[in-house]
Tab-separated table of C-alpha atoms and ligand atoms in Angstrom:
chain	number	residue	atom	x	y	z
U	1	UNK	CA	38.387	-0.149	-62.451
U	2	UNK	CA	35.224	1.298	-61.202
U	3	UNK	CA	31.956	0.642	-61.687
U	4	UNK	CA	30.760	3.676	-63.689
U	5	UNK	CA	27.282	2.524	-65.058
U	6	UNK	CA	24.015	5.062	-63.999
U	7	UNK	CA	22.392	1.451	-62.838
U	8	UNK	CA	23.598	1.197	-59.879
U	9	UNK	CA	21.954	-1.852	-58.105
U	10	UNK	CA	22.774	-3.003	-55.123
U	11	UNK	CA	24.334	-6.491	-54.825
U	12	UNK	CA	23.103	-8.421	-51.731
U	13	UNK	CA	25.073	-12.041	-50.699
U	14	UNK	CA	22.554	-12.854	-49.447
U	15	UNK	CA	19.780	-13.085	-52.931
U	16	UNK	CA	21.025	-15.009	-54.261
U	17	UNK	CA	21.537	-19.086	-54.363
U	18	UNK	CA	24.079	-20.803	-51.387
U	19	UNK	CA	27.011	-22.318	-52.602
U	20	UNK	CA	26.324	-25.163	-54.051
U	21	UNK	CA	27.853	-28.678	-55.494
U	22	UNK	CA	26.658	-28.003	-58.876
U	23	UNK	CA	27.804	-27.114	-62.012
U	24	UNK	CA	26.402	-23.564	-63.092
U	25	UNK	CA	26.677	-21.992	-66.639
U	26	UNK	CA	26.522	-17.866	-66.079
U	27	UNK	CA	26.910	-15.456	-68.870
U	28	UNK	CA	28.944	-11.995	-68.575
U	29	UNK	CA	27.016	-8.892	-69.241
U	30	UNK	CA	28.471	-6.490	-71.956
U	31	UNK	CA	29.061	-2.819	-71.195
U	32	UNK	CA	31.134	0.403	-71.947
U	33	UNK	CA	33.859	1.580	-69.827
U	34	UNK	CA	34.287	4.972	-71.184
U	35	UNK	CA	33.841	5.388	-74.664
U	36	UNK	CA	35.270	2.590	-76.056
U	37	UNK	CA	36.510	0.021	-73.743
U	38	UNK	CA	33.614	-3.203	-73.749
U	39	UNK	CA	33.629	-4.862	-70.634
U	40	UNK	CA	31.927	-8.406	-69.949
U	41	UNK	CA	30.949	-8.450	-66.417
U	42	UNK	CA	30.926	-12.244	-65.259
U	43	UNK	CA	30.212	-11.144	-61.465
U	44	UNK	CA	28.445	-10.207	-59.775
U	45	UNK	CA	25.977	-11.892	-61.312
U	46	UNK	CA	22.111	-12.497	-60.851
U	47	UNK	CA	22.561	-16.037	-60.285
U	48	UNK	CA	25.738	-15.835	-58.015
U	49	UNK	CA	27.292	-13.000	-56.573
U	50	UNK	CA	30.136	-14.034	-55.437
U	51	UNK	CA	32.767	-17.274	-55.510
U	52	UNK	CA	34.653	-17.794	-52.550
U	53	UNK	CA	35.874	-13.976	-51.667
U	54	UNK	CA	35.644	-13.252	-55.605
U	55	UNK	CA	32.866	-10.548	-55.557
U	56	UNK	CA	33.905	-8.946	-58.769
U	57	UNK	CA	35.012	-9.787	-62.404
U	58	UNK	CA	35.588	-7.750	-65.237
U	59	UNK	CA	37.240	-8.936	-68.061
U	60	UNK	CA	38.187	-6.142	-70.520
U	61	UNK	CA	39.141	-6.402	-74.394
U	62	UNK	CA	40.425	-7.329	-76.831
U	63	UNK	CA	40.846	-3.728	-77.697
U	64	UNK	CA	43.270	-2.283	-80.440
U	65	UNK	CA	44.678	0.872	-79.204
U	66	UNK	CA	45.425	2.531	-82.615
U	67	UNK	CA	42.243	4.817	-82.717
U	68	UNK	CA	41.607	5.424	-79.169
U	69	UNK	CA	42.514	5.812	-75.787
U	70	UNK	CA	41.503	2.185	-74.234
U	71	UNK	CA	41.057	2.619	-70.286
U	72	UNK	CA	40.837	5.867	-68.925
U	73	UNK	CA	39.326	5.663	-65.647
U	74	UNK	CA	39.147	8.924	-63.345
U	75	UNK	CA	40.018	8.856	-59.717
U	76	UNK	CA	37.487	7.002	-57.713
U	77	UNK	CA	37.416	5.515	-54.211
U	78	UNK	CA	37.290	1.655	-52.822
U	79	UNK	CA	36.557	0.350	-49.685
U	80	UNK	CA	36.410	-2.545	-48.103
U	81	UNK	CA	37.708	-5.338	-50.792
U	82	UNK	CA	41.128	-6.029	-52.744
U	83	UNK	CA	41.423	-4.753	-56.430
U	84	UNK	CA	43.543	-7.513	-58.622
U	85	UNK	CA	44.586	-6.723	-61.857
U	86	UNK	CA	45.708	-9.088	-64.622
U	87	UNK	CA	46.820	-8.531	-67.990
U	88	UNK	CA	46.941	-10.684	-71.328
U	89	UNK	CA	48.248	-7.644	-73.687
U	90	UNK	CA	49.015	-3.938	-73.209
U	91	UNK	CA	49.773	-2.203	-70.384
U	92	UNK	CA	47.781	0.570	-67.698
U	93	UNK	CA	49.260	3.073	-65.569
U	94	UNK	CA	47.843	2.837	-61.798
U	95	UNK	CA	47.925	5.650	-59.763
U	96	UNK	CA	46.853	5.600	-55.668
U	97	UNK	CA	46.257	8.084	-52.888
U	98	UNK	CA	49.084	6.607	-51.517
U	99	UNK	CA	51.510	7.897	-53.671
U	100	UNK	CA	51.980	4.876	-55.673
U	101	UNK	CA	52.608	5.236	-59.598
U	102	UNK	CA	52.810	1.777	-61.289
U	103	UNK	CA	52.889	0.693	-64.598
U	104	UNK	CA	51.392	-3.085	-64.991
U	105	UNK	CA	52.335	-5.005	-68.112
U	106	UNK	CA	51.002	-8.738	-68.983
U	107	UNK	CA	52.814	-11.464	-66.395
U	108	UNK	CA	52.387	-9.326	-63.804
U	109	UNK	CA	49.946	-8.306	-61.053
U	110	UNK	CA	48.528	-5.527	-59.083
U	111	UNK	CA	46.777	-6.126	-55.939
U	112	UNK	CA	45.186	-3.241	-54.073
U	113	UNK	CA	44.220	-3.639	-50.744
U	114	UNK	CA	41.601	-0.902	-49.974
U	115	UNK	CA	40.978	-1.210	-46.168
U	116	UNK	CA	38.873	1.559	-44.792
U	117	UNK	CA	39.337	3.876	-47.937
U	118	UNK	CA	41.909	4.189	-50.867
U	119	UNK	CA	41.486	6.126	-54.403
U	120	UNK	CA	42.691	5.146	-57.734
U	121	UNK	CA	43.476	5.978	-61.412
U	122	UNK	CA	43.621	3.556	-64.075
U	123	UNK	CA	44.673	4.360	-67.598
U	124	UNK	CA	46.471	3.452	-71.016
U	125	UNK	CA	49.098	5.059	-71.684
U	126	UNK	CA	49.084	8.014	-75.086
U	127	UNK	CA	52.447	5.600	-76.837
U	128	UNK	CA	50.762	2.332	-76.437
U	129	UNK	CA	48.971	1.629	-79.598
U	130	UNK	CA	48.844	-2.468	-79.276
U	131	UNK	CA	46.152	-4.496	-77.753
U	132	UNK	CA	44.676	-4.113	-74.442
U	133	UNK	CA	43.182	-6.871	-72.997
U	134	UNK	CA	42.646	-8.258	-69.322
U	135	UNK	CA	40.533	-8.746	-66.121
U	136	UNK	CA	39.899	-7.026	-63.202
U	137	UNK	CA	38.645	-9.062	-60.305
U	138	UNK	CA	38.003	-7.718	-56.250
U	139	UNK	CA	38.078	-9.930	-53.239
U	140	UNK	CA	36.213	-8.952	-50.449
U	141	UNK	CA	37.785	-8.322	-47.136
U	142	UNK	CA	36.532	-10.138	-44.257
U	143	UNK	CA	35.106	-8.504	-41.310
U	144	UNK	CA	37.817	-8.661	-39.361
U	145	UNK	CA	40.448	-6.788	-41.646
U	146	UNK	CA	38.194	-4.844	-44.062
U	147	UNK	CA	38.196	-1.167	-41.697
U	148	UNK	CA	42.243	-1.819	-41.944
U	149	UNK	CA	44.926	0.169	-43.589
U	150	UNK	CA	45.361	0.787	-47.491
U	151	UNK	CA	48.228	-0.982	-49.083
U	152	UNK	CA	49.079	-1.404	-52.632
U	153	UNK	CA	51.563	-4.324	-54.044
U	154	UNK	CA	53.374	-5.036	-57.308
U	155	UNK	CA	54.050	-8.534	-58.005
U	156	UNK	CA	56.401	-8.689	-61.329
U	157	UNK	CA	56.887	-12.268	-61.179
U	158	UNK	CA	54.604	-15.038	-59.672
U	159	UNK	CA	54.925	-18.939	-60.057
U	160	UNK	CA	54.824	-20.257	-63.390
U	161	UNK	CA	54.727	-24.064	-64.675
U	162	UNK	CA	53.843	-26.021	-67.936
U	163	UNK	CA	51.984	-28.698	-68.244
U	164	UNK	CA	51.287	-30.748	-71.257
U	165	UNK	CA	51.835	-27.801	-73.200
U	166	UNK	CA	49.613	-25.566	-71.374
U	167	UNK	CA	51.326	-22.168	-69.534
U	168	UNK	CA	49.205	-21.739	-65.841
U	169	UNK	CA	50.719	-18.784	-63.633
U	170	UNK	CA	49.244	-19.007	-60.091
U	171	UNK	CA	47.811	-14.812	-59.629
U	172	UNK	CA	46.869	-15.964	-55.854
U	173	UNK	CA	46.713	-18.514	-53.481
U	174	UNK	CA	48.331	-22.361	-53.702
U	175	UNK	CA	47.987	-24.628	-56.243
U	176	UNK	CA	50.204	-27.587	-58.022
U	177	UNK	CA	52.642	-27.705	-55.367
U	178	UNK	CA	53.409	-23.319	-55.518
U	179	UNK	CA	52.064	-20.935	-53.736
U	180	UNK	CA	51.573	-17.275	-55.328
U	181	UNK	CA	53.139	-14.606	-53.112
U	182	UNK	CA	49.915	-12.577	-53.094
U	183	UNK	CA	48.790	-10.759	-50.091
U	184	UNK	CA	44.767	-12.173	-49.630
U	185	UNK	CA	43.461	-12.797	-46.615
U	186	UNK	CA	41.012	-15.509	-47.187
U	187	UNK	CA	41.472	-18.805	-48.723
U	188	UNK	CA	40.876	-17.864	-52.365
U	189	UNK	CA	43.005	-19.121	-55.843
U	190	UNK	CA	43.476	-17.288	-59.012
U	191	UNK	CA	44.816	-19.170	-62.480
U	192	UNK	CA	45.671	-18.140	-65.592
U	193	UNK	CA	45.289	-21.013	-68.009
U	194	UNK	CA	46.914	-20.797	-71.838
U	195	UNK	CA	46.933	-23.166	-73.624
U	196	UNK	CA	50.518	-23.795	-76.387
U	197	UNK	CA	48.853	-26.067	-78.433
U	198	UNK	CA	45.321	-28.825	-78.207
U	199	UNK	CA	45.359	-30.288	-74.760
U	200	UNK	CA	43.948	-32.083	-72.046
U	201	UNK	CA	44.006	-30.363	-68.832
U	202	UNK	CA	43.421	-32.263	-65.534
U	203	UNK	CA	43.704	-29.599	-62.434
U	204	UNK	CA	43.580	-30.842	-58.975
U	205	UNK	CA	40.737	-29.052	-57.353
U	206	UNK	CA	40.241	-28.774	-53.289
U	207	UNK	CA	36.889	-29.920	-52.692
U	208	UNK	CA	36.161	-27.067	-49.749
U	209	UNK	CA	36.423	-24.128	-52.504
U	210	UNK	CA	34.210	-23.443	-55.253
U	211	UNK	CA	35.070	-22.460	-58.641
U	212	UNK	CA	35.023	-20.349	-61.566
U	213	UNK	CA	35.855	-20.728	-65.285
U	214	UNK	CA	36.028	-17.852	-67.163
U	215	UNK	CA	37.205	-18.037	-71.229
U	216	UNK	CA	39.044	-14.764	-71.791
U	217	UNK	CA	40.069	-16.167	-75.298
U	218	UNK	CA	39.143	-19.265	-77.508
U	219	UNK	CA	37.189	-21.546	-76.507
U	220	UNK	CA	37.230	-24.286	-74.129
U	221	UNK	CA	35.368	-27.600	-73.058
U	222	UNK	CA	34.483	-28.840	-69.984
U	223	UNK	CA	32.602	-32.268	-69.991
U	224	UNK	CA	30.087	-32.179	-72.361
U	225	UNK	CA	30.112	-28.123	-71.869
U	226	UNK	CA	31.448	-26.017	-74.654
U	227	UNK	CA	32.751	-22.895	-72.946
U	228	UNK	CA	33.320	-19.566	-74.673
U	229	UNK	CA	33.883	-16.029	-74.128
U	230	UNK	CA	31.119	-14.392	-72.473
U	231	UNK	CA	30.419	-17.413	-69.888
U	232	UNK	CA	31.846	-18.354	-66.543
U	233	UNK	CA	31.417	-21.991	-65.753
U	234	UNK	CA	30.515	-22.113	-61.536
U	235	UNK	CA	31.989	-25.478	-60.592
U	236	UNK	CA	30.444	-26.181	-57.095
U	237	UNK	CA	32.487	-26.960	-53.782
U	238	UNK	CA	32.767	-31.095	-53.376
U	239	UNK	CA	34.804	-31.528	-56.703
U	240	UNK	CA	38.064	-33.336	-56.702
U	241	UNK	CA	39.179	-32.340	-59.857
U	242	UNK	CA	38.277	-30.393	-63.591
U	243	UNK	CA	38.930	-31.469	-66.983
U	244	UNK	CA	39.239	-28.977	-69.522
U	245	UNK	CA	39.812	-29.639	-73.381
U	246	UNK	CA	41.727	-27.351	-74.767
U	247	UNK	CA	42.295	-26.069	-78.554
U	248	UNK	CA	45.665	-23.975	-79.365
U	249	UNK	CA	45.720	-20.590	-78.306
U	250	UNK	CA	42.995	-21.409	-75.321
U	251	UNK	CA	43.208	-18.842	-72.716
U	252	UNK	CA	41.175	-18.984	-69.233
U	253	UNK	CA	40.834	-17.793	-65.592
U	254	UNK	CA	40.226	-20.106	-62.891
U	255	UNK	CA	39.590	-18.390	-59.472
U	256	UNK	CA	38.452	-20.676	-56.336
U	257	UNK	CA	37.846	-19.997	-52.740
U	258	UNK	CA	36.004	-21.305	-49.869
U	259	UNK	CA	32.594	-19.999	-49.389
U	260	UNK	CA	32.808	-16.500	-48.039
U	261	UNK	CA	30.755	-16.925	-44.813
U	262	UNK	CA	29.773	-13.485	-44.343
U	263	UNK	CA	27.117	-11.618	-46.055
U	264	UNK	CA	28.074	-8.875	-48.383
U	265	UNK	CA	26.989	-5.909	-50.144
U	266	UNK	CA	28.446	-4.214	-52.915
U	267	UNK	CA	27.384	-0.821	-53.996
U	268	UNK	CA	29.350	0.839	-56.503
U	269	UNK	CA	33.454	0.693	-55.674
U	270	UNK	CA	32.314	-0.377	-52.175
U	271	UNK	CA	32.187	-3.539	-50.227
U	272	UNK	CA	30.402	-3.163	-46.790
U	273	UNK	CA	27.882	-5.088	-44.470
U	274	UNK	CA	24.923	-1.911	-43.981
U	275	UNK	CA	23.642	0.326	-46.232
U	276	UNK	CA	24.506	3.245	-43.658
U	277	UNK	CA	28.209	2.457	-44.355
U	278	UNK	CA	27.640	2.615	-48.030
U	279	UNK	CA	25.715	5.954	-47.040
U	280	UNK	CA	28.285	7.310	-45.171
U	281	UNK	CA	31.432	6.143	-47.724
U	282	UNK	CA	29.408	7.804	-50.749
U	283	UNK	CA	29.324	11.250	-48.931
U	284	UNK	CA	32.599	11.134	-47.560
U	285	UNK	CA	33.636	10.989	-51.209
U	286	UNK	CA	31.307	13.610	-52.727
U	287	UNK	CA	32.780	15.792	-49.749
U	288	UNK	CA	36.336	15.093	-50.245
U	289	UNK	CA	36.747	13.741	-46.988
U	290	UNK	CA	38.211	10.291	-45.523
U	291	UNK	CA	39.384	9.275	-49.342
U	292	UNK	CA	42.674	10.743	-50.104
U	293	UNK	CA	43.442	12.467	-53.716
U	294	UNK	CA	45.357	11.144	-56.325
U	295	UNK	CA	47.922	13.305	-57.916
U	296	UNK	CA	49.552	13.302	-61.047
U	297	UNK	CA	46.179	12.372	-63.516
U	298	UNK	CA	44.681	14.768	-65.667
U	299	UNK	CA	41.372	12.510	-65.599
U	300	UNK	CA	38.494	13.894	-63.962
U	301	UNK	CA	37.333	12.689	-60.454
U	302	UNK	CA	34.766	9.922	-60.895
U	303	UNK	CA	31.179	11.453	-58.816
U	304	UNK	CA	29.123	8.942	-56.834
U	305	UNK	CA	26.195	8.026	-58.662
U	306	UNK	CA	22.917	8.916	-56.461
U	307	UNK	CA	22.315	6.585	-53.262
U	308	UNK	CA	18.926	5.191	-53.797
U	309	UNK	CA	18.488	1.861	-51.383
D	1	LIG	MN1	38.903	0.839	-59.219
């Protein structure tokens, strides 16, 4: 995924509200990746930027594929965070300058670790005329490994369990007694809630990490808080536990983290601490240097939109 809009603002930690005990009810903003694909963008967002090491959340679809070519996103470069990629329906084809050429299908995950530079391709596939519909979330990289080597991993199968009729696969981090065999490097979880039929959800929370709720399908209440698509609920560090109502066919992401303690900013596919890094990534890429190319896509390299902090 990249960030492809011509508004290209810059997204400072350190503007927005502290992490706070509270509950918080954020909506996504809509927009286009490529022609057809609608994005909701649930972070950042102007009234938190980030949860835990989350600093990113896209969640993409539904989207028939019949009439058009769903996710076709060019090469473009990352640095300094973790791409995760999660599907509901459909499948994309990722690409990396490290010579990795993956197909992801729902159930499974991709997790690219960008270090000090990585490109990557992300597309549907011309024979897949179902449904495409998913998230893409980044994790910043703290300080200490974020200049490290690019790596890219597959995970087909991660822990699964059901609970009074609700499916919950753990995409990162520990929770109910498993622990997801995802590579993060901060203490972050990721949860994909689905719910078989009406249920009552109680989830064990860790009161150090903060939360967020976002409905990628259905609907979904929390307290006295109807939830639906195009919100994230921000559930506040302090909190022992959530209850969630569920209706059939319910279908949510939970990620959680502890408060990322260092400030952040986020400037097109780039996580850094100075705007002379973000500077110096955006014309290493415009001058094909430092980012590696990817081969095998016929999609066009994506160009850094103008610097202007
Ligand atoms: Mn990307």
């Amino acid at each position: 995924m990249s960030d492809l809009y011509p508004q290209q603002q810059l997204s400072d930690s350190k503007d927005c509200p502290p992490p706070s005990a509270h509950y918080q009810i954020l909506k996504t903003r809509d927009a286009m990746l490529g022609e057809h694909l609608q994005i909701r963008r649930a972070l950042p967002n102007r009234q938190r930027r980030m949860i835990g090491a989350w600093c990113f959340l896209d969640h993409f679809g539904p989207l028939p594929l019949q009439n058009n070519q769903g996710m076709q996103v060019g090469p473009h470069p990352h640095m300094g965070l973790q791409t995760v990629t999660w599907l509901i329906a459909g499948k994309i084809l990722h690409r990396d300058s490290l010579q990795n050429e993956q197909i992801i299908l729902p159930g499974q995950l991709n997790l690219m670790t960008a270090g000090h530079g990585i490109t990557h391709a992300e597309e549907s596939l011309a024979d897949d005329k179902g449904m495409l519909h998913g998230a893409q979330l980044w994790l910043a990289l703290p300080d200490a490994v974020r200049q490290g080597e690019p790596a890219f991993n597959h995970y087909a199968e991660l822990p699964m369990f059901t609970k009074k009729g609700v499916t919950m696969t753990l995409l990162a981090g520990a929770m109910l007694g498993a622990q997801a065999p995802t590579n993060v490097y901060s203490p972050v979880v990721a949860l994909d809630i689905q719910a078989n039929n009406q249920a009552v959800l109680e989830l064990p929370l860790n009161p150090q990490f903060e939360y967020g709720l976002l409905v990628l399908q259905g609907r979904a209440q929390l307290a006295q808080t109807a939830l639906d698509v195009g919100m994230l609920m921000y559930v506040g560090y302090g909190h022992q536990e959530l209850s969630l109502q569920l209706p059939p066919d319910a279908r949510l992401l939970l990620i959680g983290g502890e408060p990322f303690a260092e400030e952040v900013l986020i400037w097109w596919n780039f996580v850094a601490r100075s705007k002379a890094e973000i500077y110096e990534a955006s014309q290493q890429w415009q001058s094909l240097q430092r980012f590696k190319e990817v081969s095998g896509t016929r999609l066009p390299r994506i160009a850094a939109p103008p610097v202007t902090l």
